[in-house]
Tab-separated table of C-alpha atoms in Angstrom:
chain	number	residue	atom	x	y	z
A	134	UNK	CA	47.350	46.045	-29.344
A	135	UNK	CA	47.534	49.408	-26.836
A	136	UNK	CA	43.497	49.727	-25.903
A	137	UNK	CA	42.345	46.570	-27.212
A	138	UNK	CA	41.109	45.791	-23.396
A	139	UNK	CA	39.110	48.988	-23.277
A	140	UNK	CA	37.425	47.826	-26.244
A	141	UNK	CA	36.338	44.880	-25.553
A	142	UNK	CA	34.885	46.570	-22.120
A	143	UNK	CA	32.870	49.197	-23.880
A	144	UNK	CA	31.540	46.507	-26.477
A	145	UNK	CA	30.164	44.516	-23.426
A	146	UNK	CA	28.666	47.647	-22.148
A	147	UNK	CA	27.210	48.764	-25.673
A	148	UNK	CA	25.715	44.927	-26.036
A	149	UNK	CA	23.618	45.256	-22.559
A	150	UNK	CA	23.103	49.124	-22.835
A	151	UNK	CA	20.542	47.938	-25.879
A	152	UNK	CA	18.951	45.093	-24.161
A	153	UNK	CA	15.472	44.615	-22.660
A	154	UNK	CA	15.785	46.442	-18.944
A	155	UNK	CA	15.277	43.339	-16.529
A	156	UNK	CA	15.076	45.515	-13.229
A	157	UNK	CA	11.260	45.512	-11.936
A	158	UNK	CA	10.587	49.469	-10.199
A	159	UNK	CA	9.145	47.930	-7.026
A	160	UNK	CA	6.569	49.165	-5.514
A	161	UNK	CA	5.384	50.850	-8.392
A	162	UNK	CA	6.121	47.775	-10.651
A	163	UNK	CA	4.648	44.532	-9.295
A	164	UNK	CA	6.826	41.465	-9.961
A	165	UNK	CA	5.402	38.549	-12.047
A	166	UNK	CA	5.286	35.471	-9.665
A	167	UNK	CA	5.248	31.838	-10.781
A	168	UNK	CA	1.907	29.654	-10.167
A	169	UNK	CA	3.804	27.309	-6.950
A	170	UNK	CA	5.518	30.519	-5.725
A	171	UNK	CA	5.369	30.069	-2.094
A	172	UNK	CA	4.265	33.596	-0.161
A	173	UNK	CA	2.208	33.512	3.336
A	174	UNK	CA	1.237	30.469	4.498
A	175	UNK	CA	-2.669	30.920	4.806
A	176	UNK	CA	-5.096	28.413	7.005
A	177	UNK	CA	-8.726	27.559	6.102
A	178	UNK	CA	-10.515	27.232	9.690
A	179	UNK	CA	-13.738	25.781	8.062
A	180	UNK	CA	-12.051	22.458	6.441
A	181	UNK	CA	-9.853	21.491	9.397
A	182	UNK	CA	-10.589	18.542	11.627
A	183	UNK	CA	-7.996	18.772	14.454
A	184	UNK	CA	-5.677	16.100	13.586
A	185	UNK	CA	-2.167	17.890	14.135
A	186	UNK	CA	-0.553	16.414	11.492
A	187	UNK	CA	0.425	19.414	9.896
A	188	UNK	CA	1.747	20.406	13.472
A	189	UNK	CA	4.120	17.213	13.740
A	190	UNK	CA	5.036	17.728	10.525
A	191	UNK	CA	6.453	21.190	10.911
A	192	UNK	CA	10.322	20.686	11.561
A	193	UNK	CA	10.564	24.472	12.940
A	194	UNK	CA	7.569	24.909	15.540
A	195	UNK	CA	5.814	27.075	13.320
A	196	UNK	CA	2.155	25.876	13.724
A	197	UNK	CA	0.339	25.372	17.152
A	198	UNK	CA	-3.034	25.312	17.600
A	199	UNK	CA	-5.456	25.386	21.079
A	200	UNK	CA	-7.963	21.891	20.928
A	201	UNK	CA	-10.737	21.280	23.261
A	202	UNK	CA	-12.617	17.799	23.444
A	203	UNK	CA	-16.555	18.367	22.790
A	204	UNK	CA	-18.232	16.774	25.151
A	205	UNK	CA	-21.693	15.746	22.742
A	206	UNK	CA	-19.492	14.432	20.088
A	207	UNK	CA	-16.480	13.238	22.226
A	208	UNK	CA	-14.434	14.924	19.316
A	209	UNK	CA	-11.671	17.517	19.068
A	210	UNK	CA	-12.624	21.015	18.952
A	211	UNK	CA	-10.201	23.205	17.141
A	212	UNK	CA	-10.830	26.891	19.350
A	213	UNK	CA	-7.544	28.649	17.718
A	214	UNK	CA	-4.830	27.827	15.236
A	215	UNK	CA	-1.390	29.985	14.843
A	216	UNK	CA	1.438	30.371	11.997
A	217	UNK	CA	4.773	32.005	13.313
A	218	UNK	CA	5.831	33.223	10.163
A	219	UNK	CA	8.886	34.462	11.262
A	220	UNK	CA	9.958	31.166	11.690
A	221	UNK	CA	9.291	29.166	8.349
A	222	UNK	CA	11.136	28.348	6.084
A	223	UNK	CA	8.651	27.895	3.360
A	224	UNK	CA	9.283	23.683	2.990
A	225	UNK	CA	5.424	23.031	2.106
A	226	UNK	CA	5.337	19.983	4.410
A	227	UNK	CA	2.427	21.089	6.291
A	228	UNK	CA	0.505	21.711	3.306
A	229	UNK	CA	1.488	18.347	1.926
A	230	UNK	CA	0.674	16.136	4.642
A	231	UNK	CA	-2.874	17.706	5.415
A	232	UNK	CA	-5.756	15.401	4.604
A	233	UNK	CA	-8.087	18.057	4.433
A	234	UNK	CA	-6.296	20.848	2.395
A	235	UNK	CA	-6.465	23.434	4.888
A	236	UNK	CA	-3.294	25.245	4.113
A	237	UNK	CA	-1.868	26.615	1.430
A	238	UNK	CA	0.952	29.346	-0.065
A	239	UNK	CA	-0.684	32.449	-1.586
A	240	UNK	CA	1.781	35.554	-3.670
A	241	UNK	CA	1.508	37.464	-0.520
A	242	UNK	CA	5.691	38.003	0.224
A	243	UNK	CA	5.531	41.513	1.557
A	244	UNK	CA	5.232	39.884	5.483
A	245	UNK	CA	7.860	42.323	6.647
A	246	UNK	CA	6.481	43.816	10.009
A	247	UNK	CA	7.604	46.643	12.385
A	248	UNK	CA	7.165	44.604	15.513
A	249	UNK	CA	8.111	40.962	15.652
A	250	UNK	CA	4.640	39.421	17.172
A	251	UNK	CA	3.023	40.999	14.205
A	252	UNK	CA	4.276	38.247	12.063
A	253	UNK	CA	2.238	35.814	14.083
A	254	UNK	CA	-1.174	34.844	12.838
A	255	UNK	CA	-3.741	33.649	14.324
A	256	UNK	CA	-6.927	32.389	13.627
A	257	UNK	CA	-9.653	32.148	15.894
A	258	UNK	CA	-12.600	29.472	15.913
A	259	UNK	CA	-15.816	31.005	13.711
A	260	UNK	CA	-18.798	31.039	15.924
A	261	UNK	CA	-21.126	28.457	14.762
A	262	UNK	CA	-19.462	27.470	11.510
A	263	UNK	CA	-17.090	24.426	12.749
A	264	UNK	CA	-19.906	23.621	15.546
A	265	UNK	CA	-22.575	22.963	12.873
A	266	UNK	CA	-19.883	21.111	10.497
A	267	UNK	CA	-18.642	18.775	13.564
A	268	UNK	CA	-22.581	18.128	15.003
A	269	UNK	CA	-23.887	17.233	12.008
A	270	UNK	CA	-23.246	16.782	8.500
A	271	UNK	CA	-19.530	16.766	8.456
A	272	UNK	CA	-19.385	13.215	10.284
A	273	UNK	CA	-22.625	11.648	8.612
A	274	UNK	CA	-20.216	12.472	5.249
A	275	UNK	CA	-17.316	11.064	6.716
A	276	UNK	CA	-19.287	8.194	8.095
A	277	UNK	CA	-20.282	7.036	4.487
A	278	UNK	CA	-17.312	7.994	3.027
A	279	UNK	CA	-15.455	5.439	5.265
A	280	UNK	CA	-18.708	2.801	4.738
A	281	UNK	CA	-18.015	3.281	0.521
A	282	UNK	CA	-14.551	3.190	0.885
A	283	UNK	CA	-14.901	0.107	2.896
A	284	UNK	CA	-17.122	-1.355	0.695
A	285	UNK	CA	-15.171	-0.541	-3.055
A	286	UNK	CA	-11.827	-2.119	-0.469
A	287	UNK	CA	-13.729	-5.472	-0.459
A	288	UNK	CA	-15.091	-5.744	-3.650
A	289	UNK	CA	-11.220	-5.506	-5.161
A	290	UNK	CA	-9.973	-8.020	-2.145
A	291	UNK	CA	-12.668	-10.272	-3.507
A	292	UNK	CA	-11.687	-9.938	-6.825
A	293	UNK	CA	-8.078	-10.494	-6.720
A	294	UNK	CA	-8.842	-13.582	-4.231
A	295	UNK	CA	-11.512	-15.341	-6.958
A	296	UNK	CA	-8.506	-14.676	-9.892
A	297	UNK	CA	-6.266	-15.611	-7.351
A	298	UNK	CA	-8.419	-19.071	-7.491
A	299	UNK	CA	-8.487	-19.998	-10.964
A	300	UNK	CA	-5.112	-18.630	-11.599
A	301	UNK	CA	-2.578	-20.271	-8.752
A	302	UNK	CA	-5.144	-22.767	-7.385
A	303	UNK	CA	-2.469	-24.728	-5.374
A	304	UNK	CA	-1.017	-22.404	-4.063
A	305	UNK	CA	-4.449	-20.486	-2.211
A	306	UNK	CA	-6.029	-23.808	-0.992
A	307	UNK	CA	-2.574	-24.230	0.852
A	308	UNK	CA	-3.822	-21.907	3.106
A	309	UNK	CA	-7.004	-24.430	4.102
A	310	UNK	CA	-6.138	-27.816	2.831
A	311	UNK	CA	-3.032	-29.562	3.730
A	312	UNK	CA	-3.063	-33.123	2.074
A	313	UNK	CA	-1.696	-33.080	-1.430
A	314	UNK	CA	-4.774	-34.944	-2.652
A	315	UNK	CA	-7.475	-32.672	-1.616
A	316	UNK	CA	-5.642	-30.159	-3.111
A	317	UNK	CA	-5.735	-31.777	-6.155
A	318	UNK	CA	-9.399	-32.593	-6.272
A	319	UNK	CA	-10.049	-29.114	-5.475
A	320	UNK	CA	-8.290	-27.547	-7.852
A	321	UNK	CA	-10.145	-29.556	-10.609
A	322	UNK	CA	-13.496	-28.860	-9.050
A	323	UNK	CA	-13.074	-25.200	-9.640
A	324	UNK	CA	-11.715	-25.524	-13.196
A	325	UNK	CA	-14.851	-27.677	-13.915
A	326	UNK	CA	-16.933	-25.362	-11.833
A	327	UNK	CA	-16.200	-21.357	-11.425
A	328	UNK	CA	-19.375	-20.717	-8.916
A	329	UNK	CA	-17.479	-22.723	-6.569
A	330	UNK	CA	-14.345	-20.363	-6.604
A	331	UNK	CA	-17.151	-17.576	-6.034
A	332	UNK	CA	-18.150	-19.390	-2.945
A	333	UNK	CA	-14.726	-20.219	-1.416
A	334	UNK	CA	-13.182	-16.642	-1.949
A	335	UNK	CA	-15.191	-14.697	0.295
A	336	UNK	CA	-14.922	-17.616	2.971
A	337	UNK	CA	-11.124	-17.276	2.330
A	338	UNK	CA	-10.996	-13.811	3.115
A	339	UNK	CA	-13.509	-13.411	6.177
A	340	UNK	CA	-13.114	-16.802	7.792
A	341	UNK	CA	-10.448	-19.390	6.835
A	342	UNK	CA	-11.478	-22.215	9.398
A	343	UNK	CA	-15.118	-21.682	7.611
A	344	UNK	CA	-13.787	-22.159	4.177
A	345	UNK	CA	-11.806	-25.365	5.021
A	346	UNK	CA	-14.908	-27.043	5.974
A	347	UNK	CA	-16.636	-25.815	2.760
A	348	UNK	CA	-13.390	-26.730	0.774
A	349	UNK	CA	-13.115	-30.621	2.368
A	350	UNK	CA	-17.217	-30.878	2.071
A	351	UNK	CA	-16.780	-30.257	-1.621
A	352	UNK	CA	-13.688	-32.162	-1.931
A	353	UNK	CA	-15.355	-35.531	-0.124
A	354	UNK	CA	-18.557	-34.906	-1.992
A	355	UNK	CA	-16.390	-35.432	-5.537
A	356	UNK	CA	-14.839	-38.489	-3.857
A	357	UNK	CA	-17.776	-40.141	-3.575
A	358	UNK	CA	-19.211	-39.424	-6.674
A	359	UNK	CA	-16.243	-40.462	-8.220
A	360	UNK	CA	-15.908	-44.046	-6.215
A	361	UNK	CA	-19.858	-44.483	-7.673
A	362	UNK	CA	-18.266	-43.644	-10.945
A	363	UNK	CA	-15.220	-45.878	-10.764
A	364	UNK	CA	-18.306	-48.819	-9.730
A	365	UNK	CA	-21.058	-48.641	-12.233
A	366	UNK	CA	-17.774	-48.260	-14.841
A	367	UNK	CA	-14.795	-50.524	-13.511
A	368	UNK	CA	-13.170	-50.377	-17.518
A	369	UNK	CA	-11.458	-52.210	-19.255
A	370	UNK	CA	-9.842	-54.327	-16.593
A	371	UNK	CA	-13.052	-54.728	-14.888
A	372	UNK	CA	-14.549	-56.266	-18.602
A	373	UNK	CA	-11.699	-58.494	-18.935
A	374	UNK	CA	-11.751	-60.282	-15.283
């Protein structure tokens, strides 16, 4: 049919002439940016602690940053910290390797400049802020952060080593004891008795050579008593001879 292209063209146009305009006015019309949209990289001074990993991390040089050594903490001293822009290319591997949370990506994307070094940013060290953080309560915090998270570490070691015990007796006294007969008696001694497990775990765990001692003193200790036994009650064949 003669026109039947044309027609098809202006029903296209007719169809998106009377949809919903999609084109944003910008700058008068602000476009609507999604939560993890990634604009200017921004740095929180206050929170760092100087450990460059954020700076290894980068695979385009875009972060450096200026450290001293303090010499009444023997710490680092961050003095300045600087984000190239003009170099990123927005991976987020900085901000996911920081320990700290120091950086993150605001909706700031208008970081067009009219000179090139404007793009650089740099932050400078706050006078007093990071000095007080460093000197004082900002390491007495990490201090018994590290002493808690120590301490919650060795609780769960302890507890997977005592149901380690009465689960798979064998094979954790193979550590200690050697002879197939002591481990054996030990692993009945610890069925019969569970406060023994509680006192060979944390032995096994802080000092083995320590907990074979403690493991052959029990296991000798039930030899004996059950020698005495096998004496005062020889059985059956003992009766008959």
């Amino acid at each position: 049919m003669y026109g039947k292209g044309l027609l098809e063209g202006l029903g296209i146009t007719l169809k998106h002439f009377f949809e919903k305009n999609i084109t944003v006015q910008y700058p008068e019309e602000r476009p609507v940016l999604y939560e993890r949209f990634r604009g200017c990289l921004v740095f929180e001074f206050e929170k760092c602690i100087a450990c460059g990993l954020c700076v290894r991390s980068c695979p385009n040089n875009v972060l450096s940053m200026e450290i001293v050594k303090d010499e009444n903490t023997k710490k680092n001293k961050l003095m300045s910290y600087t984000i190239d822009l003009q170099y990123c290319i927005f991976c987020n591997y900085c901000v996911e390797v920081c320990p700290r949370s120091c950086l993150y990506f605001n909706h700031d994307f208008e970081l067009s400049r009219f000179n090139r070094e404007e793009i650089k940013i740099v932050y400078t060290r706050p006078e007093g802020t990071a000095d007080e953080a460093r000197g004082g309560k900002e390491p007495a915090d990490s201090d018994a952060e590290a002493a808690t998270a120590a301490e919650a570490k060795k609780e769960r070691q302890l507890t997977a080593m005592t149901a380690a015990l009465f689960k798979n007796p064998h094979k954790v006294l193979r550590k200690i004891l050697e002879e197939q007969e002591q481990l054996d008696i030990m692993a009945a001694l610890l069925e019969k008795d569970p406060d023994k497990a509680e006192k060979i775990a944390p032995l096994m765990l802080e000092d083995q050579e320590k907990a074979r001692r403690v493991a052959i003193a029990f296991v000798n200790k039930e030899k004996k008593a059950r020698t005495a036994a096998k004496e005062e009650d020889p059985g059956e064949g003992g009766a008959e001879a």
